[in-house]
Short mmCIF file of N, CA and C in Angstrom, two decimals:
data_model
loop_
_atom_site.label_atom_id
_atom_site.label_comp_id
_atom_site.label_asym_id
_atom_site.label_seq_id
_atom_site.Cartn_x
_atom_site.Cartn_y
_atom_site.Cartn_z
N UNK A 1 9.28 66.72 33.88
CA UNK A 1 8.08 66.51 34.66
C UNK A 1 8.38 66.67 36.15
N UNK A 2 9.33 66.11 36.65
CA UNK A 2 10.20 66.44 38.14
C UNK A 2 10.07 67.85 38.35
N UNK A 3 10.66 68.45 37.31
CA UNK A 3 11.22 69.55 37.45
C UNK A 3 9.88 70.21 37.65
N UNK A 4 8.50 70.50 36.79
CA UNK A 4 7.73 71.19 36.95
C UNK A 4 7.12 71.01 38.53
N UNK A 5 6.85 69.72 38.79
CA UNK A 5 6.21 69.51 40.38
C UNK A 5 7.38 70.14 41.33
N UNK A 6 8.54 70.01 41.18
CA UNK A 6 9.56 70.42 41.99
C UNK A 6 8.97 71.62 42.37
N UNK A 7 8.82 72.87 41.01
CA UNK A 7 8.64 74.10 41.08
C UNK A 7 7.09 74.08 41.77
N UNK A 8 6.02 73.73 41.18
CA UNK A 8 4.83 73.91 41.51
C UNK A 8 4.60 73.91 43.55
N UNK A 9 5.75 72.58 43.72
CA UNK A 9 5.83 72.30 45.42
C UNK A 9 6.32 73.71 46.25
N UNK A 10 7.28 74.57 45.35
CA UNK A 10 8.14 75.07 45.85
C UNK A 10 7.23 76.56 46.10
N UNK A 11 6.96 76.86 44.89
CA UNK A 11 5.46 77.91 44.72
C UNK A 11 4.28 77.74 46.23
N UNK A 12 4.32 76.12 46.38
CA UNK A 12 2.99 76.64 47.33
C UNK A 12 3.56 76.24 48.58
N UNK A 13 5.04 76.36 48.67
CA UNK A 13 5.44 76.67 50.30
C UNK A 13 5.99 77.89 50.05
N UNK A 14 5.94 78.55 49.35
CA UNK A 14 6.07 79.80 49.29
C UNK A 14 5.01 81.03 49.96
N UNK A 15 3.64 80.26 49.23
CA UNK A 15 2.26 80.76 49.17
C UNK A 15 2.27 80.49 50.76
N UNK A 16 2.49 79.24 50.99
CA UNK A 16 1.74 78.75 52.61
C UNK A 16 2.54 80.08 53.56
N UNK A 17 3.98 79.97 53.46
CA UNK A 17 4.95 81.00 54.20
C UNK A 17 4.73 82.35 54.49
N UNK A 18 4.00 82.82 53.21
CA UNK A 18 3.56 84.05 53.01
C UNK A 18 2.24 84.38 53.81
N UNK A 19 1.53 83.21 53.55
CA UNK A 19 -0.05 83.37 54.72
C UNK A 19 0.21 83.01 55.97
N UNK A 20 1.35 82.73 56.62
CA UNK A 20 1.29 82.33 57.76
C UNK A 20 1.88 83.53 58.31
N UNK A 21 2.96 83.74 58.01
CA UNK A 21 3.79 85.40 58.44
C UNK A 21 3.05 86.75 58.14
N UNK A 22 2.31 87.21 58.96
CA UNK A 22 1.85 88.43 58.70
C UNK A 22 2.96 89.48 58.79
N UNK A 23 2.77 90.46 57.94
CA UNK A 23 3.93 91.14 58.52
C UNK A 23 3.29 92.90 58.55
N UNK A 24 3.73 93.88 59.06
CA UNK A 24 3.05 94.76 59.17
C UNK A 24 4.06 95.58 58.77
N UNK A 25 4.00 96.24 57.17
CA UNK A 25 4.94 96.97 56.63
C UNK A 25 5.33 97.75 57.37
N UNK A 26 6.98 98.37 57.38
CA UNK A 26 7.72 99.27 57.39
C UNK A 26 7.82 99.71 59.53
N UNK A 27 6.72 98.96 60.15
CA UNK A 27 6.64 98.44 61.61
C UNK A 27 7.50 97.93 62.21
N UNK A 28 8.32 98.23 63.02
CA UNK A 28 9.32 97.08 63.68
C UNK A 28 9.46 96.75 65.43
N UNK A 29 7.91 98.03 65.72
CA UNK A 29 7.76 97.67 66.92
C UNK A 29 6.06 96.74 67.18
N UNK A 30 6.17 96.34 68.66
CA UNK A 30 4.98 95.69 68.94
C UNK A 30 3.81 97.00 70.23
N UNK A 31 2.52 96.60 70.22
CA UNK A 31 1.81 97.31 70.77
C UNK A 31 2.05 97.36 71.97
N UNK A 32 2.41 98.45 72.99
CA UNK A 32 2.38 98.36 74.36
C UNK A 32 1.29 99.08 74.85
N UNK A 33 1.06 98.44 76.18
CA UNK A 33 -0.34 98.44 76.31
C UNK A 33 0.53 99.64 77.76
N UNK A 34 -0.54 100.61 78.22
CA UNK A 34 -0.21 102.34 78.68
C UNK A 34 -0.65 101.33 80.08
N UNK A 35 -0.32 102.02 81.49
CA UNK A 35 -0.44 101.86 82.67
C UNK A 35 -1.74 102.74 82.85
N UNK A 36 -2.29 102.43 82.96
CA UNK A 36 -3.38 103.87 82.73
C UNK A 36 -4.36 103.53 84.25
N UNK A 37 -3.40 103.38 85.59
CA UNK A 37 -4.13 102.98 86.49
C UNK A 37 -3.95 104.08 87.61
N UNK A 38 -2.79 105.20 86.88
CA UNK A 38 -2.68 106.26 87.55
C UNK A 38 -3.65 107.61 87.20
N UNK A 39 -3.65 108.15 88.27
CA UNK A 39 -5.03 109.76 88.32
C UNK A 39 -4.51 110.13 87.06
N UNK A 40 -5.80 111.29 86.47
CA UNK A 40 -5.74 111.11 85.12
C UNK A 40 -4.95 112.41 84.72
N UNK A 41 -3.96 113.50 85.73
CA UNK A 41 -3.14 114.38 85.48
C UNK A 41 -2.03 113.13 85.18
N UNK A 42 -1.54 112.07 85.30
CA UNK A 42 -0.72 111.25 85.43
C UNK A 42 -0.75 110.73 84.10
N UNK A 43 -2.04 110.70 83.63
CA UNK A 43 -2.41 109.64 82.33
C UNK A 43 -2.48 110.72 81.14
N UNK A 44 -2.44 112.01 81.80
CA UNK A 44 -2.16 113.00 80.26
C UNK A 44 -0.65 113.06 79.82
N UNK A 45 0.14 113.25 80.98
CA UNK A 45 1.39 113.22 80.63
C UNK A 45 2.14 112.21 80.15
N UNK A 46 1.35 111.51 80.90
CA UNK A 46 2.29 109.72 80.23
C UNK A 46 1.88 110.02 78.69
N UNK A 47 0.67 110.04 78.33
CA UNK A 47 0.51 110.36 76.87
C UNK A 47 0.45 111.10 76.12
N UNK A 48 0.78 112.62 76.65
CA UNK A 48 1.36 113.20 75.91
C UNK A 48 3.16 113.13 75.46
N UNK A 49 3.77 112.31 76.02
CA UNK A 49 5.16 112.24 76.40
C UNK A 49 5.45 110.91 74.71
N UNK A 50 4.38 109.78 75.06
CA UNK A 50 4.40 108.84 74.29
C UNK A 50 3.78 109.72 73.04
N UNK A 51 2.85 110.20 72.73
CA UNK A 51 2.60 111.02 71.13
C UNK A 51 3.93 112.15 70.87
N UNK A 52 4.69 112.78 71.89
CA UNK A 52 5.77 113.46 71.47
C UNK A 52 6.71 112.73 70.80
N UNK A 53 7.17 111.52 71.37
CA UNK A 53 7.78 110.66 71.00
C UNK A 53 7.27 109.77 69.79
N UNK A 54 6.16 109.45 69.24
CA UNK A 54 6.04 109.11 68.32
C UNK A 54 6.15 110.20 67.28
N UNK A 55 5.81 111.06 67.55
CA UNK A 55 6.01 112.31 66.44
C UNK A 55 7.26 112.30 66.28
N UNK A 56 8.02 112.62 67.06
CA UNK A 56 9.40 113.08 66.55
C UNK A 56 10.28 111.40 65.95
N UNK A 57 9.63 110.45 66.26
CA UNK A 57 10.18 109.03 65.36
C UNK A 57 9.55 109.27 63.91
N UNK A 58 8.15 109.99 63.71
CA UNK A 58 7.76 109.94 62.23
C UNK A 58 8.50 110.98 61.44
N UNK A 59 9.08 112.10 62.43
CA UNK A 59 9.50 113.21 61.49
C UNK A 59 10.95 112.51 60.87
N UNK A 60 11.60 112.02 61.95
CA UNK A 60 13.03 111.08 61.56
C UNK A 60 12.71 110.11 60.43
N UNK A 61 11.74 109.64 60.59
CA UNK A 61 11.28 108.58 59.04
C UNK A 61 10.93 109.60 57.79
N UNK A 62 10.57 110.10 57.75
CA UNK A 62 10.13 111.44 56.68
C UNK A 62 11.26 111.93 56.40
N UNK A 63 12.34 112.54 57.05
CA UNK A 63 13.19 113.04 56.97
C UNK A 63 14.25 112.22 56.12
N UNK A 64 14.26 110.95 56.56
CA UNK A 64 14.99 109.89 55.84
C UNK A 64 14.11 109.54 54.51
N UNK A 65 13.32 109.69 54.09
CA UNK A 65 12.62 109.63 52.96
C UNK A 65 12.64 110.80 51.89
N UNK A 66 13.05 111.76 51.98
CA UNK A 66 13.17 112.92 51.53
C UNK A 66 14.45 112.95 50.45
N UNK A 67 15.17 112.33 50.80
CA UNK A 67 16.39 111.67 50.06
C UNK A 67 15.67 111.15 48.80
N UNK A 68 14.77 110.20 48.32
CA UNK A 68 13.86 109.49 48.09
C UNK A 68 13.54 110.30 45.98
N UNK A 69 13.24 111.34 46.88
CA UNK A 69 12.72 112.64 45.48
C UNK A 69 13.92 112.94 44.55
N UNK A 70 15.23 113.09 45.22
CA UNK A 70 16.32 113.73 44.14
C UNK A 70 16.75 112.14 43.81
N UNK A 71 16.57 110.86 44.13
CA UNK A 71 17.33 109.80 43.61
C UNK A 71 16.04 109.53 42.58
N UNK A 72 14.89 110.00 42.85
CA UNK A 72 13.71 109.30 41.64
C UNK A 72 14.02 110.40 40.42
N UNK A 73 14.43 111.61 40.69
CA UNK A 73 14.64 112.18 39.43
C UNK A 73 15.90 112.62 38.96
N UNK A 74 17.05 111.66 40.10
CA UNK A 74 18.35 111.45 38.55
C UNK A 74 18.28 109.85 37.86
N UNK A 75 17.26 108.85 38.55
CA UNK A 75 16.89 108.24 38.01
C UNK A 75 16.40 108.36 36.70
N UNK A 76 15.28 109.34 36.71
CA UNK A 76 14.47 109.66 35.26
C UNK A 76 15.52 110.30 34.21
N UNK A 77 16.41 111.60 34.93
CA UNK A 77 17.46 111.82 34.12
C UNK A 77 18.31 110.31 33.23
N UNK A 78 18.88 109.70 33.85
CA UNK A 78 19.29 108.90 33.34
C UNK A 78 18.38 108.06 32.28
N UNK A 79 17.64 107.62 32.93
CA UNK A 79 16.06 106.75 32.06
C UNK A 79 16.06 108.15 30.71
N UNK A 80 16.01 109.27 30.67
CA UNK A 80 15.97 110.32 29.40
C UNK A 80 17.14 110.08 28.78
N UNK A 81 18.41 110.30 28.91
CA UNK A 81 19.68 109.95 28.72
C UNK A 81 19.51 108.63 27.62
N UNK A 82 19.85 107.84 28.17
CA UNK A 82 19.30 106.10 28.17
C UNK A 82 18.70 106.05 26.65
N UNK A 83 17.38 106.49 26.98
CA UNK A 83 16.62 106.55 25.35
C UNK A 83 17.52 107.42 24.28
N UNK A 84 18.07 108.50 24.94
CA UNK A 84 18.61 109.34 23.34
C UNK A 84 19.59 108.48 23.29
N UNK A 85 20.47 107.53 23.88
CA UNK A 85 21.49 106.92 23.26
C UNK A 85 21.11 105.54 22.55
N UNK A 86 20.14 105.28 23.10
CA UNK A 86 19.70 104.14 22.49
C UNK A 86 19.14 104.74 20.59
N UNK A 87 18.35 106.23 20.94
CA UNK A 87 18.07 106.63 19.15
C UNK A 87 19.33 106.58 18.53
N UNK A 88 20.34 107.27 19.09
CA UNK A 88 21.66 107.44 18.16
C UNK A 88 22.19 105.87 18.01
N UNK A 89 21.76 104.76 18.82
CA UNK A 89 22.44 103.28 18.22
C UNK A 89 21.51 103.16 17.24
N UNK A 90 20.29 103.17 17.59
CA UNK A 90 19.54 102.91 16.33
C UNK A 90 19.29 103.54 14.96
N UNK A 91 20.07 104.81 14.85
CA UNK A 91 20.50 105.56 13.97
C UNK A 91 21.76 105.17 13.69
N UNK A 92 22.18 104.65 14.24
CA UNK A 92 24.07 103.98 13.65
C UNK A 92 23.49 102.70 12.96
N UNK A 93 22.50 101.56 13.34
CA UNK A 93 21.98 100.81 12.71
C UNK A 93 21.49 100.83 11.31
N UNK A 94 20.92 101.56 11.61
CA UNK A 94 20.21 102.58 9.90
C UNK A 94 21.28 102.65 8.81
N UNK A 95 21.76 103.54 9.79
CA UNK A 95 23.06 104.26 8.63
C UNK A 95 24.12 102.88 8.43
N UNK A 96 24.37 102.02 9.22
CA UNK A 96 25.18 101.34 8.58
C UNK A 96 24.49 100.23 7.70
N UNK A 97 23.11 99.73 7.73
CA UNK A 97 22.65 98.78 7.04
C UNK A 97 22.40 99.74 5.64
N UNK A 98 22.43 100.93 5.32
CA UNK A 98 22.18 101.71 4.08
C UNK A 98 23.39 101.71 3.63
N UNK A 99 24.77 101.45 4.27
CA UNK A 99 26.13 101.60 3.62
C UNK A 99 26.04 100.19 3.14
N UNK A 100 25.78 99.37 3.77
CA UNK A 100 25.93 97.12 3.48
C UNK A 100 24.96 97.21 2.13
N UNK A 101 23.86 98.01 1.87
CA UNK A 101 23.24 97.60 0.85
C UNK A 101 23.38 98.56 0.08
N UNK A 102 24.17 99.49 0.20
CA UNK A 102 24.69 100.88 -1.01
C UNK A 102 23.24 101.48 -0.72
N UNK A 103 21.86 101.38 -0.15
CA UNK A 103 20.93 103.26 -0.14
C UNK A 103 19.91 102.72 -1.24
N UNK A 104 20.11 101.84 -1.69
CA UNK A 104 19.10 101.27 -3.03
C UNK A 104 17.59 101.11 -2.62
N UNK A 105 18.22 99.79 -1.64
CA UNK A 105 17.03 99.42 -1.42
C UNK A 105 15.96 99.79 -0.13
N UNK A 106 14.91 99.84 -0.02
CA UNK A 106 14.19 100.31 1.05
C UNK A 106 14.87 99.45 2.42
N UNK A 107 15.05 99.74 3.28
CA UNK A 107 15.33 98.87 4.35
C UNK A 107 14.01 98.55 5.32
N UNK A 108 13.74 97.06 6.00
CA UNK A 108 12.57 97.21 6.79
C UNK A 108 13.73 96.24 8.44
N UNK A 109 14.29 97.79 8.85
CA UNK A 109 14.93 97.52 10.24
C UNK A 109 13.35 97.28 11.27
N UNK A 110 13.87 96.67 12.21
CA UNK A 110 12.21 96.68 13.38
C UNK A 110 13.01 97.05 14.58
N UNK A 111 12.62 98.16 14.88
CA UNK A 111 12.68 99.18 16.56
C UNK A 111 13.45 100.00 15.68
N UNK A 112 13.24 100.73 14.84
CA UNK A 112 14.31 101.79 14.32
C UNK A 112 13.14 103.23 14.35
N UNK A 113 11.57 103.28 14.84
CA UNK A 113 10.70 103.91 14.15
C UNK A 113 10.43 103.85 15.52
N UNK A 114 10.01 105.11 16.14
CA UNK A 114 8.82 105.47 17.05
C UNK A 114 7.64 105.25 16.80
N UNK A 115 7.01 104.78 16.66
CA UNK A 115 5.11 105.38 17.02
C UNK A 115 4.72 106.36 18.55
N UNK A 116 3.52 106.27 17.89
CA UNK A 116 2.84 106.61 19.26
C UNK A 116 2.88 105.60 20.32
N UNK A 117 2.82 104.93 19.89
CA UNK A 117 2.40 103.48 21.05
C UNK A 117 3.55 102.32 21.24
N UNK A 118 4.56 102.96 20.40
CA UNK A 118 5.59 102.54 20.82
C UNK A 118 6.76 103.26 21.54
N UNK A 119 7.68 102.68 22.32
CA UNK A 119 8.83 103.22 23.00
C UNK A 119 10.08 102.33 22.72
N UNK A 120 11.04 102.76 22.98
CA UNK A 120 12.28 102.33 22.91
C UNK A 120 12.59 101.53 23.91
#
């Protein structure tokens, strides 16, 4: 009974922590506010200088994300891998519970059978 209130307490300073900290994904800067009190040949360059510079910070983030695509699909390779070894255990299962009972009798193994709606 401790134990459950322990957890339940622990859950809603969790909850509270979480609503109090906003956080603004993948952001690690804050808004600066532009001088914008100079003539307005002054105020194109300042901002075109600041959008150059943000561009070339998003292409560096993109660029570092690109990595991203060949690790999600030797991931899946493996995840394909993975399943055929898992059929051949479950085919060693088979075959050895048909040697323990000599092949007689029907066997009813469970995860030895695909369906449709099932996966490994």
């Amino acid at each position: 009974m401790i134990l459950l209130i322990f957890i339940i307490i622990l859950f809603l300073l969790i909850l509270i922590y979480n609503l109090i900290n906003v956080y603004r994904e993948g952001m690690e800067n804050e808004y600066k506010d532009y001088d914008l009190t100079l003539d307005s040949d002054s105020k194109c360059m300042i901002l075109a200088q600041q959008n150059a510079g943000n561009i070339n910070y998003l292409k560096e983030r993109i660029d570092e994300m690109e990595n991203i695509q060949s690790m999600v699909y030797d991931l899946s390779m493996n995840v394909a891998e993975l399943n055929t070894e898992m059929e051949g255990v479950v085919q060693q299962q088979i075959d050895f519970a048909e040697q323990l009972t000599g092949g007689t009798t029907p066997l009813e193994i469970s995860g030895t059978t695909l369906t449709d709606d099932s996966t490994l």
